[in-house]
Short mmCIF file of C-alpha atoms in Angstrom, two decimals:
data_model
loop_
_atom_site.label_atom_id
_atom_site.label_comp_id
_atom_site.label_asym_id
_atom_site.label_seq_id
_atom_site.Cartn_x
_atom_site.Cartn_y
_atom_site.Cartn_z
CA MET N 1 0.24 0.05 -0.20
CA ARG N 2 1.59 3.62 -1.33
CA ILE N 3 0.76 6.68 0.99
CA GLU N 4 1.07 9.63 -0.76
CA ARG N 5 1.53 13.08 0.22
CA ASN N 6 -0.80 15.71 -1.00
CA THR N 7 2.34 18.66 -1.14
CA ASP N 8 -0.93 21.26 -2.59
CA LEU N 9 -2.86 20.93 0.79
CA GLN N 10 0.52 21.28 2.71
CA ALA N 11 2.21 24.07 0.98
CA ASP N 12 -1.18 25.71 1.61
CA LEU N 13 -1.11 24.95 5.19
CA GLU N 14 2.43 25.98 5.97
CA PHE N 15 1.37 29.42 3.94
CA ALA N 16 -1.58 30.30 4.71
CA PRO N 17 -2.32 34.05 5.03
CA ARG N 18 -2.33 34.41 9.28
CA ARG N 19 -4.22 37.22 10.44
CA ARG N 20 -2.30 39.98 12.21
CA ALA N 21 -2.66 41.44 15.80
CA LEU N 22 -2.56 45.05 16.47
CA ASP N 23 0.82 45.44 17.81
CA VAL N 24 0.51 46.99 21.47
CA ALA N 25 3.48 48.81 22.29
CA PRO N 26 4.37 49.64 26.10
CA GLU N 27 3.69 53.24 25.09
CA THR N 28 -0.06 52.24 24.42
CA ARG N 29 -2.23 54.64 27.03
CA CYS N 30 -5.72 53.76 28.02
CA ILE N 31 -8.14 56.06 29.73
CA ALA N 32 -11.70 54.75 30.72
CA ASN N 33 -13.05 53.82 27.14
CA VAL N 34 -9.68 56.23 24.87
CA THR N 35 -7.04 54.59 23.94
CA LEU N 36 -3.97 56.04 22.23
CA TYR N 37 -1.51 54.25 20.04
CA PRO N 38 1.74 56.84 19.64
CA HIS N 39 3.68 54.78 17.22
CA LEU N 40 0.35 54.17 15.18
CA ALA N 41 -0.63 57.64 15.76
CA ALA N 42 -3.78 56.75 16.21
CA LEU N 43 -6.91 57.54 18.73
CA THR N 44 -9.96 55.41 19.43
CA VAL N 45 -12.71 55.17 21.57
CA ASN N 46 -14.16 51.57 22.02
CA GLY N 47 -11.63 50.23 19.32
CA ILE N 48 -13.00 52.45 16.78
CA PRO N 49 -10.43 54.60 15.09
CA ILE N 50 -11.31 58.57 15.36
CA ALA N 51 -10.07 60.96 12.40
CA VAL N 52 -7.63 63.27 14.20
CA SER N 53 -5.19 65.87 12.18
CA PRO N 54 -1.52 65.31 13.49
CA LYS N 55 -1.50 68.56 15.06
CA GLU N 56 -5.03 67.06 17.04
CA PHE N 57 -3.20 63.97 18.09
CA ALA N 58 -0.03 65.89 19.39
CA LEU N 59 -2.11 67.86 21.46
CA ALA N 60 -3.95 64.69 22.47
CA ARG N 61 -0.55 62.71 23.36
CA THR N 62 0.52 65.67 24.99
CA LEU N 63 -2.68 65.14 27.40
CA PHE N 64 -2.65 61.63 27.75
CA GLU N 65 1.38 61.42 28.86
CA HIS N 66 -0.18 64.06 31.75
CA ALA N 67 -4.05 62.57 32.33
CA GLY N 68 -5.19 64.08 35.68
CA GLU N 69 -2.55 66.79 35.91
CA VAL N 70 -2.95 70.19 34.56
CA VAL N 71 -0.73 70.46 31.29
CA ALA N 72 0.16 74.36 31.12
CA HIS N 73 -0.79 76.38 28.20
CA GLU N 74 2.91 76.52 27.06
CA ARG N 75 3.29 72.99 27.14
CA CYS N 76 0.18 72.83 24.83
CA PHE N 77 2.09 75.26 22.28
CA ALA N 78 5.09 73.44 22.61
CA ALA N 79 2.77 70.20 21.33
CA LEU N 80 1.51 72.20 18.36
CA GLY N 81 4.61 73.10 17.06
CA GLY N 82 4.66 76.79 18.13
CA ALA N 83 5.25 79.53 20.21
CA ALA N 84 3.02 81.44 22.69
CA GLY N 85 1.42 84.14 21.63
CA LEU N 86 -2.36 85.73 20.88
CA LYS N 87 -2.75 84.09 17.97
CA SER N 88 -1.49 80.74 19.29
CA ALA N 89 -3.99 81.18 22.06
CA ARG N 90 -6.78 81.31 19.74
CA LEU N 91 -5.29 78.58 17.45
CA LEU N 92 -4.93 76.45 20.72
CA ARG N 93 -8.70 76.88 21.81
CA VAL N 94 -9.45 75.78 18.46
CA TYR N 95 -7.78 72.69 18.75
CA ILE N 96 -8.87 71.95 22.02
CA PHE N 97 -12.80 72.47 20.68
CA ALA N 98 -12.15 70.40 17.89
CA LEU N 99 -10.49 67.73 20.09
CA ARG N 100 -13.36 67.56 22.71
CA GLN N 101 -16.31 67.11 19.91
CA LYS N 102 -14.37 64.38 18.49
CA LEU N 103 -13.85 62.88 21.36
CA ARG N 104 -17.66 63.83 22.33
CA GLY N 105 -18.56 62.53 19.28
CA ALA N 106 -16.96 59.03 19.46
CA GLY N 107 -18.90 58.30 22.89
CA ALA N 108 -15.31 59.11 25.29
CA MET N 109 -15.92 58.84 28.57
CA THR N 110 -12.99 61.26 29.58
CA ASP N 111 -13.43 64.98 30.49
CA LEU N 112 -11.24 67.23 28.67
CA ALA N 113 -11.60 70.26 31.11
CA THR N 114 -10.37 74.05 30.96
CA VAL N 115 -8.76 75.25 34.33
CA ARG N 116 -8.95 78.63 33.85
CA GLY N 117 -5.71 80.77 33.64
CA ARG N 118 -3.40 77.52 33.69
CA GLY N 119 -4.26 74.98 31.18
CA TYR N 120 -6.13 71.42 30.57
CA VAL N 121 -6.96 68.46 31.73
CA LEU N 122 -7.51 65.16 30.51
CA ARG N 123 -9.34 63.62 33.75
CA GLU N 124 -10.97 59.91 34.05
CA PRO N 125 -14.67 59.00 34.86
CA PRO N 126 -14.97 58.18 38.68
CA ALA N 127 -14.12 54.57 39.45
CA ALA N 128 -17.28 53.44 39.63
CA ASP N 129 -18.49 55.01 35.92
CA ARG N 130 -15.32 53.71 34.75
CA PRO N 131 -15.61 50.55 32.24
CA VAL N 132 -12.78 48.21 31.72
CA CYS N 133 -10.18 49.06 29.08
CA THR N 134 -10.76 46.40 26.42
CA LEU N 135 -7.64 46.57 23.66
CA ARG N 136 -9.56 45.67 20.03
CA TYR N 137 -7.82 43.26 17.96
CA THR N 138 -8.50 43.72 14.48
#
């Protein structure tokens, strides 16, 4: 009795395309249901990507790195790549407004608050309202 090997089937199994999981780098930050991926320059809410401009992402990254702390206006200006000034202050408010609208529109459970005269703070919801951070692989 002779046993034949099906080399075509074996080749298909060896080289079958595999689904790649999203690489989660140690720099990945998660606050409530919002996740920031610095290595991908991506921001997600409940695993769904949010379209943000590069400057909005740079501002979000700075706020995420100092979550729970007041981030001074000067640091926010630096994240946008500009110097402090009257035009920069107005421009910063525009970027903060756009980032707030995008996060709220996507259902983010974070609070991007203004601390008058000092800067901005990204707050987590209270512990009772905070969902478990889950990373979604696609």
